[in-house]
mmCIF file of C-alpha atoms in Angstrom:
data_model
loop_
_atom_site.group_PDB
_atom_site.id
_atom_site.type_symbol
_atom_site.label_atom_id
_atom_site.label_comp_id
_atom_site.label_asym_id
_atom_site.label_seq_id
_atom_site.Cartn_x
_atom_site.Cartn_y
_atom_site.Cartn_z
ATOM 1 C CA UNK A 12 1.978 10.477 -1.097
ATOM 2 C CA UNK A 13 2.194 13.004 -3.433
ATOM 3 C CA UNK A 14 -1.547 12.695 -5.259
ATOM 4 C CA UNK A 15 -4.872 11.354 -4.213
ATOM 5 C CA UNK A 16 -5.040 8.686 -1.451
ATOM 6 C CA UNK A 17 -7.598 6.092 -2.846
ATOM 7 C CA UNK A 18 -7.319 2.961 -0.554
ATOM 8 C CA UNK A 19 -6.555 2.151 2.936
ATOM 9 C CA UNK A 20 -5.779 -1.345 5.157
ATOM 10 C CA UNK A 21 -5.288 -2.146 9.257
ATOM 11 C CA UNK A 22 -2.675 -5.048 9.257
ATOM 12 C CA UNK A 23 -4.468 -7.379 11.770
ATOM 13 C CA UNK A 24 -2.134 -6.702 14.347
ATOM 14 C CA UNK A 25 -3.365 -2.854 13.776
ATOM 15 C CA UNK A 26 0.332 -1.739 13.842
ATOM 16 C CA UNK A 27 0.746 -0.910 10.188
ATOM 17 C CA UNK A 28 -1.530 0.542 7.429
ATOM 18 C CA UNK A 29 -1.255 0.625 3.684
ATOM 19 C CA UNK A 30 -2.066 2.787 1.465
ATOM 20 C CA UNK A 31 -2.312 3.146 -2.195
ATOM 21 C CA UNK A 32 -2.208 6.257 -4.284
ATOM 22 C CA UNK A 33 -2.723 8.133 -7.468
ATOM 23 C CA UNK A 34 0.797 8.701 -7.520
ATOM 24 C CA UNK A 35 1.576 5.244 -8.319
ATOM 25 C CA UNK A 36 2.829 4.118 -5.197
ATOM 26 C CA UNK A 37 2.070 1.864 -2.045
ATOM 27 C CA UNK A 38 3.120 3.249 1.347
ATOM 28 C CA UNK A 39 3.648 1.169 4.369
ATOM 29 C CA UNK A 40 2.733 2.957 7.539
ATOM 30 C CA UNK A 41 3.821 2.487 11.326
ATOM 31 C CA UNK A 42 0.656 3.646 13.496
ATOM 32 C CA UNK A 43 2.694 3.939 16.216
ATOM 33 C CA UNK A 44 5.387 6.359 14.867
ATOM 34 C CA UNK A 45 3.364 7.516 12.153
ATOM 35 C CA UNK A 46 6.214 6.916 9.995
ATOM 36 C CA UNK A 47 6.503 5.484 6.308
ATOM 37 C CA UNK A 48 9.115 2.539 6.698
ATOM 38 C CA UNK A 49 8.155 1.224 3.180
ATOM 39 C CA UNK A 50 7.440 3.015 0.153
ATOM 40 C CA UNK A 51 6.609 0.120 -2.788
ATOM 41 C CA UNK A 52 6.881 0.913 -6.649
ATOM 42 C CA UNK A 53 6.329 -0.578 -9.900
ATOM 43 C CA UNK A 54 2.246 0.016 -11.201
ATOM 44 C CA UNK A 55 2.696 2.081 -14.046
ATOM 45 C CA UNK A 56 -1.019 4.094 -13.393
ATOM 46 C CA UNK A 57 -3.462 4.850 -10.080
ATOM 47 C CA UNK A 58 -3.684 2.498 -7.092
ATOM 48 C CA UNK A 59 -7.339 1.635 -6.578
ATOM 49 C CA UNK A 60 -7.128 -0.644 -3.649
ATOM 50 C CA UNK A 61 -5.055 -2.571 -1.230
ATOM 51 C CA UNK A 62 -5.237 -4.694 1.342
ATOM 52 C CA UNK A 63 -2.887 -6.475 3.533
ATOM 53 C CA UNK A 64 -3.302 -10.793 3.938
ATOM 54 C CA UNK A 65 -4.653 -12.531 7.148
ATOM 55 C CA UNK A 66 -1.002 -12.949 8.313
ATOM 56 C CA UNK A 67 0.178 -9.769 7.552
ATOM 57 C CA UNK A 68 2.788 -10.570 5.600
ATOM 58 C CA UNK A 69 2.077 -9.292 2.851
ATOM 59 C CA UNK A 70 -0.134 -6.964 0.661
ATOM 60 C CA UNK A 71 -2.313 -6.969 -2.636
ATOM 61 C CA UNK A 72 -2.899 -3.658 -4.321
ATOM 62 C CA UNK A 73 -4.552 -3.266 -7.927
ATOM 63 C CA UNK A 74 -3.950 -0.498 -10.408
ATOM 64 C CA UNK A 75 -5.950 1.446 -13.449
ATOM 65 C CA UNK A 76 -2.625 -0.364 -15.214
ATOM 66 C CA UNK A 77 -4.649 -3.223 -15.044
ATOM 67 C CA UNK A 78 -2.533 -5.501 -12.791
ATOM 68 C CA UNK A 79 -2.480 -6.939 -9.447
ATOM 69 C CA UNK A 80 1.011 -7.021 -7.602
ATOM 70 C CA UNK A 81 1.582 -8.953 -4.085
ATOM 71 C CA UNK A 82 4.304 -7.157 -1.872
ATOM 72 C CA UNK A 83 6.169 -9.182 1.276
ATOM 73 C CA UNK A 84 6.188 -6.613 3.408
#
């Protein structure tokens, strides 16, 4: 990220975390690696939170821009 981290997640196997920003952006993270697989774009202000679903297949981050997206990650 290039701004403010603001929101974390553990998938529920613990082998990823998200992570929302102020720069706009959701990252995917490996823990193992430590490496950014996934970077996921398209809220037009700040990430406030994420958070991935039960399965892990996918995560729900909300924005200042006032909108909730769902990635399948």
């Amino acid at each position: 990220h290039t701004e403010v981290v603001n929101s974390t997640s553990f998938s529920g196997d613990g082998k990823y975390v998200a992570s929302g920003s102020d720069d706009k952006t959701v990252k995917i993270w490996d823990v193992a690696t430590n490496n950014c697989p996934a970077t996921l774009t398209g809220h037009t202000d700040k990430i406030a939170s994420v958070s991935f679903s039960v399965d892990g297949k996918y995560v729900a981050s909300g924005s200042h821009d006032k909108s909730v997206k769902i990635w399948d990650v």
